[in-house]
């Protein structure tokens, strides 16, 4: 009889109360929240509901778009030669056709690639701009108006939002920048 009671206590202890929460509940506690890091030093955004990611990088006037999987870990090839990107720098609009980039190491060709790029003189030295990918088809699904907003990043490290104030506040002199 003692064995039955001990066994029953063990079973009941594993059946504890979950306070009404289920894995599908909409409390925010059980949602699959995680972040992904850009692979190429650019700005990474989600395309669809974790369907894919797009990363855009700008260096020395060269704008490059990378297409990645839903976990932002593996490149995903597009079967298209170019991707149209509309870029707004200050008040000027630039329309760029980012051409497919071949890669001998991965076997990617200019018409079947995960990387697209173009260089424009007016992008050199630019730190803030908005870019909109007009259209691309990723794994058979068409996406339009994928928007990237690049904002200036400070050289010094402090953790607060810059949208609601200017950056002319004082810092301690003994703090290196």
PDB file of C-alpha atoms in Angstrom:
ATOM      1  CA  UNK A   1       0.000   0.000   0.000  1.00  0.00           C
ATOM      2  CA  UNK A   2       2.879   2.388   0.790  1.00  0.00           C
ATOM      3  CA  UNK A   3       4.285   1.781  -2.687  1.00  0.00           C
ATOM      4  CA  UNK A   4       0.961   2.726  -4.303  1.00  0.00           C
ATOM      5  CA  UNK A   5       0.725   5.941  -2.268  1.00  0.00           C
ATOM      6  CA  UNK A   6       4.344   6.910  -3.021  1.00  0.00           C
ATOM      7  CA  UNK A   7       3.825   6.179  -6.725  1.00  0.00           C
ATOM      8  CA  UNK A   8       0.599   8.211  -6.750  1.00  0.00           C
ATOM      9  CA  UNK A   9       2.347  11.143  -5.061  1.00  0.00           C
ATOM     10  CA  UNK A  10       5.135  11.021  -7.649  1.00  0.00           C
ATOM     11  CA  UNK A  11       2.667  11.001 -10.541  1.00  0.00           C
ATOM     12  CA  UNK A  12       0.658  13.877  -9.087  1.00  0.00           C
ATOM     13  CA  UNK A  13       3.778  15.950  -8.477  1.00  0.00           C
ATOM     14  CA  UNK A  14       4.595  15.786 -12.188  1.00  0.00           C
ATOM     15  CA  UNK A  15       1.073  16.907 -13.102  1.00  0.00           C
ATOM     16  CA  UNK A  16       1.465  20.331 -11.463  1.00  0.00           C
ATOM     17  CA  UNK A  17      -0.692  23.280 -12.275  1.00  0.00           C
ATOM     18  CA  UNK A  18       0.281  25.326 -15.316  1.00  0.00           C
ATOM     19  CA  UNK A  19      -1.933  28.277 -14.283  1.00  0.00           C
ATOM     20  CA  UNK A  20      -3.928  28.055 -17.502  1.00  0.00           C
ATOM     21  CA  UNK A  21      -1.006  28.792 -19.803  1.00  0.00           C
ATOM     22  CA  UNK A  22      -0.574  26.697 -22.893  1.00  0.00           C
ATOM     23  CA  UNK A  23       2.223  26.846 -25.451  1.00  0.00           C
ATOM     24  CA  UNK A  24      -0.230  28.573 -27.798  1.00  0.00           C
ATOM     25  CA  UNK A  25      -1.471  31.128 -25.276  1.00  0.00           C
ATOM     26  CA  UNK A  26      -1.066  34.736 -26.293  1.00  0.00           C
ATOM     27  CA  UNK A  27       0.577  35.994 -23.094  1.00  0.00           C
ATOM     28  CA  UNK A  28       3.961  36.627 -24.651  1.00  0.00           C
ATOM     29  CA  UNK A  29       5.639  34.249 -22.202  1.00  0.00           C
ATOM     30  CA  UNK A  30       5.870  31.330 -24.586  1.00  0.00           C
ATOM     31  CA  UNK A  31       6.402  33.060 -27.913  1.00  0.00           C
ATOM     32  CA  UNK A  32       9.449  32.152 -29.925  1.00  0.00           C
ATOM     33  CA  UNK A  33      11.459  35.359 -29.432  1.00  0.00           C
ATOM     34  CA  UNK A  34      15.032  35.470 -30.605  1.00  0.00           C
ATOM     35  CA  UNK A  35      17.215  37.734 -32.595  1.00  0.00           C
ATOM     36  CA  UNK A  36      19.430  37.096 -35.553  1.00  0.00           C
ATOM     37  CA  UNK A  37      22.733  38.744 -36.272  1.00  0.00           C
ATOM     38  CA  UNK A  38      23.717  40.018 -39.705  1.00  0.00           C
ATOM     39  CA  UNK A  39      26.290  37.790 -41.411  1.00  0.00           C
ATOM     40  CA  UNK A  40      27.788  40.524 -43.563  1.00  0.00           C
ATOM     41  CA  UNK A  41      27.859  43.537 -41.234  1.00  0.00           C
ATOM     42  CA  UNK A  42      24.738  45.107 -42.696  1.00  0.00           C
ATOM     43  CA  UNK A  43      21.154  45.682 -41.634  1.00  0.00           C
ATOM     44  CA  UNK A  44      19.135  42.469 -41.308  1.00  0.00           C
ATOM     45  CA  UNK A  45      15.349  42.376 -41.626  1.00  0.00           C
ATOM     46  CA  UNK A  46      12.804  39.589 -41.572  1.00  0.00           C
ATOM     47  CA  UNK A  47      10.909  38.833 -44.787  1.00  0.00           C
ATOM     48  CA  UNK A  48       7.554  37.193 -44.154  1.00  0.00           C
ATOM     49  CA  UNK A  49       6.991  35.435 -40.838  1.00  0.00           C
ATOM     50  CA  UNK A  50      10.488  33.943 -40.460  1.00  0.00           C
ATOM     51  CA  UNK A  51      10.187  32.844 -44.077  1.00  0.00           C
ATOM     52  CA  UNK A  52      13.488  34.483 -44.996  1.00  0.00           C
ATOM     53  CA  UNK A  53      15.766  37.391 -44.142  1.00  0.00           C
ATOM     54  CA  UNK A  54      17.333  40.086 -46.261  1.00  0.00           C
ATOM     55  CA  UNK A  55      20.548  41.799 -45.275  1.00  0.00           C
ATOM     56  CA  UNK A  56      21.709  45.026 -46.888  1.00  0.00           C
ATOM     57  CA  UNK A  57      25.211  46.411 -46.486  1.00  0.00           C
ATOM     58  CA  UNK A  58      26.826  49.612 -47.761  1.00  0.00           C
ATOM     59  CA  UNK A  59      30.572  50.080 -48.036  1.00  0.00           C
ATOM     60  CA  UNK A  60      32.445  52.677 -50.084  1.00  0.00           C
ATOM     61  CA  UNK A  61      29.408  53.401 -52.246  1.00  0.00           C
ATOM     62  CA  UNK A  62      28.722  49.724 -52.962  1.00  0.00           C
ATOM     63  CA  UNK A  63      25.251  48.578 -51.911  1.00  0.00           C
ATOM     64  CA  UNK A  64      24.902  44.810 -51.485  1.00  0.00           C
ATOM     65  CA  UNK A  65      21.790  42.754 -50.779  1.00  0.00           C
ATOM     66  CA  UNK A  66      22.041  39.223 -49.362  1.00  0.00           C
ATOM     67  CA  UNK A  67      19.092  36.825 -49.155  1.00  0.00           C
ATOM     68  CA  UNK A  68      19.135  34.397 -46.217  1.00  0.00           C
ATOM     69  CA  UNK A  69      16.862  31.701 -44.822  1.00  0.00           C
ATOM     70  CA  UNK A  70      14.344  32.121 -41.995  1.00  0.00           C
ATOM     71  CA  UNK A  71      17.041  31.688 -39.353  1.00  0.00           C
ATOM     72  CA  UNK A  72      19.442  34.074 -41.134  1.00  0.00           C
ATOM     73  CA  UNK A  73      22.055  31.319 -41.250  1.00  0.00           C
ATOM     74  CA  UNK A  74      22.171  30.074 -44.840  1.00  0.00           C
ATOM     75  CA  UNK A  75      22.123  31.913 -48.140  1.00  0.00           C
ATOM     76  CA  UNK A  76      19.061  31.451 -50.342  1.00  0.00           C
ATOM     77  CA  UNK A  77      19.482  31.799 -54.095  1.00  0.00           C
ATOM     78  CA  UNK A  78      17.100  33.800 -56.240  1.00  0.00           C
ATOM     79  CA  UNK A  79      16.578  32.928 -59.875  1.00  0.00           C
ATOM     80  CA  UNK A  80      16.769  36.485 -61.142  1.00  0.00           C
ATOM     81  CA  UNK A  81      19.523  38.580 -62.690  1.00  0.00           C
ATOM     82  CA  UNK A  82      18.913  41.744 -60.708  1.00  0.00           C
ATOM     83  CA  UNK A  83      16.925  43.338 -57.933  1.00  0.00           C
ATOM     84  CA  UNK A  84      15.523  46.878 -58.270  1.00  0.00           C
ATOM     85  CA  UNK A  85      16.194  49.006 -55.181  1.00  0.00           C
ATOM     86  CA  UNK A  86      14.923  52.541 -54.681  1.00  0.00           C
ATOM     87  CA  UNK A  87      17.241  54.487 -52.390  1.00  0.00           C
ATOM     88  CA  UNK A  88      16.438  57.811 -50.763  1.00  0.00           C
ATOM     89  CA  UNK A  89      19.466  59.766 -49.548  1.00  0.00           C
ATOM     90  CA  UNK A  90      18.412  63.004 -47.859  1.00  0.00           C
ATOM     91  CA  UNK A  91      15.967  64.391 -50.433  1.00  0.00           C
ATOM     92  CA  UNK A  92      17.392  62.605 -53.470  1.00  0.00           C
ATOM     93  CA  UNK A  93      15.938  59.418 -54.928  1.00  0.00           C
ATOM     94  CA  UNK A  94      18.201  56.902 -56.649  1.00  0.00           C
ATOM     95  CA  UNK A  95      16.930  53.938 -58.613  1.00  0.00           C
ATOM     96  CA  UNK A  96      19.479  51.119 -58.642  1.00  0.00           C
ATOM     97  CA  UNK A  97      19.505  47.733 -60.310  1.00  0.00           C
ATOM     98  CA  UNK A  98      21.557  45.487 -58.061  1.00  0.00           C
ATOM     99  CA  UNK A  99      23.070  42.842 -60.329  1.00  0.00           C
ATOM    100  CA  UNK A 100      23.447  39.202 -59.351  1.00  0.00           C
ATOM    101  CA  UNK A 101      26.938  38.291 -58.136  1.00  0.00           C
ATOM    102  CA  UNK A 102      28.524  35.012 -59.224  1.00  0.00           C
ATOM    103  CA  UNK A 103      30.580  33.029 -56.723  1.00  0.00           C
ATOM    104  CA  UNK A 104      32.792  30.168 -57.885  1.00  0.00           C
ATOM    105  CA  UNK A 105      33.131  28.759 -54.355  1.00  0.00           C
ATOM    106  CA  UNK A 106      29.378  28.285 -53.906  1.00  0.00           C
ATOM    107  CA  UNK A 107      28.549  27.646 -57.556  1.00  0.00           C
ATOM    108  CA  UNK A 108      26.290  30.685 -57.689  1.00  0.00           C
ATOM    109  CA  UNK A 109      25.868  32.372 -61.052  1.00  0.00           C
ATOM    110  CA  UNK A 110      24.751  35.909 -61.867  1.00  0.00           C
ATOM    111  CA  UNK A 111      21.294  34.486 -62.683  1.00  0.00           C
ATOM    112  CA  UNK A 112      21.041  32.144 -59.673  1.00  0.00           C
ATOM    113  CA  UNK A 113      22.519  33.825 -56.614  1.00  0.00           C
ATOM    114  CA  UNK A 114      21.874  35.035 -53.072  1.00  0.00           C
ATOM    115  CA  UNK A 115      23.931  38.224 -53.504  1.00  0.00           C
ATOM    116  CA  UNK A 116      23.157  41.358 -55.516  1.00  0.00           C
ATOM    117  CA  UNK A 117      25.148  44.584 -55.668  1.00  0.00           C
ATOM    118  CA  UNK A 118      25.630  47.938 -57.359  1.00  0.00           C
ATOM    119  CA  UNK A 119      27.946  50.882 -56.806  1.00  0.00           C
ATOM    120  CA  UNK A 120      26.849  54.502 -56.979  1.00  0.00           C
ATOM    121  CA  UNK A 121      29.010  57.575 -56.423  1.00  0.00           C
ATOM    122  CA  UNK A 122      26.264  59.310 -54.408  1.00  0.00           C
ATOM    123  CA  UNK A 123      26.295  56.495 -51.827  1.00  0.00           C
ATOM    124  CA  UNK A 124      29.938  57.053 -50.855  1.00  0.00           C
ATOM    125  CA  UNK A 125      30.218  58.281 -47.280  1.00  0.00           C
ATOM    126  CA  UNK A 126      26.467  58.035 -46.699  1.00  0.00           C
ATOM    127  CA  UNK A 127      25.409  56.827 -43.251  1.00  0.00           C
ATOM    128  CA  UNK A 128      21.665  57.461 -43.297  1.00  0.00           C
ATOM    129  CA  UNK A 129      19.284  56.438 -46.058  1.00  0.00           C
ATOM    130  CA  UNK A 130      16.194  54.416 -46.817  1.00  0.00           C
ATOM    131  CA  UNK A 131      16.233  51.593 -49.353  1.00  0.00           C
ATOM    132  CA  UNK A 132      13.210  49.743 -50.707  1.00  0.00           C
ATOM    133  CA  UNK A 133      13.560  46.466 -52.594  1.00  0.00           C
ATOM    134  CA  UNK A 134      10.831  46.768 -55.213  1.00  0.00           C
ATOM    135  CA  UNK A 135      10.282  43.038 -55.711  1.00  0.00           C
ATOM    136  CA  UNK A 136      11.992  39.687 -55.356  1.00  0.00           C
ATOM    137  CA  UNK A 137      10.873  36.070 -55.419  1.00  0.00           C
ATOM    138  CA  UNK A 138      12.250  33.941 -52.587  1.00  0.00           C
ATOM    139  CA  UNK A 139      11.611  30.182 -52.734  1.00  0.00           C
ATOM    140  CA  UNK A 140       8.696  30.744 -55.101  1.00  0.00           C
ATOM    141  CA  UNK A 141       7.039  33.455 -52.999  1.00  0.00           C
ATOM    142  CA  UNK A 142       6.971  37.042 -54.269  1.00  0.00           C
ATOM    143  CA  UNK A 143       7.752  39.871 -51.851  1.00  0.00           C
ATOM    144  CA  UNK A 144       7.401  43.575 -52.634  1.00  0.00           C
ATOM    145  CA  UNK A 145       8.511  46.825 -51.009  1.00  0.00           C
ATOM    146  CA  UNK A 146      10.983  45.353 -48.518  1.00  0.00           C
ATOM    147  CA  UNK A 147      12.146  48.442 -46.632  1.00  0.00           C
ATOM    148  CA  UNK A 148      15.504  49.072 -44.965  1.00  0.00           C
ATOM    149  CA  UNK A 149      16.089  52.223 -42.911  1.00  0.00           C
ATOM    150  CA  UNK A 150      19.750  52.897 -42.225  1.00  0.00           C
ATOM    151  CA  UNK A 151      20.407  55.321 -39.386  1.00  0.00           C
ATOM    152  CA  UNK A 152      23.619  56.853 -38.100  1.00  0.00           C
ATOM    153  CA  UNK A 153      25.400  54.794 -35.447  1.00  0.00           C
ATOM    154  CA  UNK A 154      27.514  56.635 -32.882  1.00  0.00           C
ATOM    155  CA  UNK A 155      31.140  55.753 -32.252  1.00  0.00           C
ATOM    156  CA  UNK A 156      30.658  55.907 -28.501  1.00  0.00           C
ATOM    157  CA  UNK A 157      28.558  53.474 -26.567  1.00  0.00           C
ATOM    158  CA  UNK A 158      25.535  54.549 -24.635  1.00  0.00           C
ATOM    159  CA  UNK A 159      22.276  52.743 -24.537  1.00  0.00           C
ATOM    160  CA  UNK A 160      19.416  55.106 -25.270  1.00  0.00           C
ATOM    161  CA  UNK A 161      17.189  56.119 -28.120  1.00  0.00           C
ATOM    162  CA  UNK A 162      18.255  59.065 -30.284  1.00  0.00           C
ATOM    163  CA  UNK A 163      14.994  59.641 -32.116  1.00  0.00           C
ATOM    164  CA  UNK A 164      13.504  62.094 -29.642  1.00  0.00           C
ATOM    165  CA  UNK A 165      16.462  64.393 -29.010  1.00  0.00           C
ATOM    166  CA  UNK A 166      19.511  65.894 -30.616  1.00  0.00           C
ATOM    167  CA  UNK A 167      22.947  64.573 -29.801  1.00  0.00           C
ATOM    168  CA  UNK A 168      24.479  67.760 -28.395  1.00  0.00           C
ATOM    169  CA  UNK A 169      24.402  66.656 -24.762  1.00  0.00           C
ATOM    170  CA  UNK A 170      27.534  66.674 -22.603  1.00  0.00           C
ATOM    171  CA  UNK A 171      29.552  63.605 -21.685  1.00  0.00           C
ATOM    172  CA  UNK A 172      32.039  63.276 -18.843  1.00  0.00           C
ATOM    173  CA  UNK A 173      35.513  64.384 -19.930  1.00  0.00           C
ATOM    174  CA  UNK A 174      37.103  61.266 -18.465  1.00  0.00           C
ATOM    175  CA  UNK A 175      35.015  59.064 -20.794  1.00  0.00           C
ATOM    176  CA  UNK A 176      36.952  58.077 -23.932  1.00  0.00           C
ATOM    177  CA  UNK A 177      35.182  58.212 -27.299  1.00  0.00           C
TER     178      UNK A 177
END
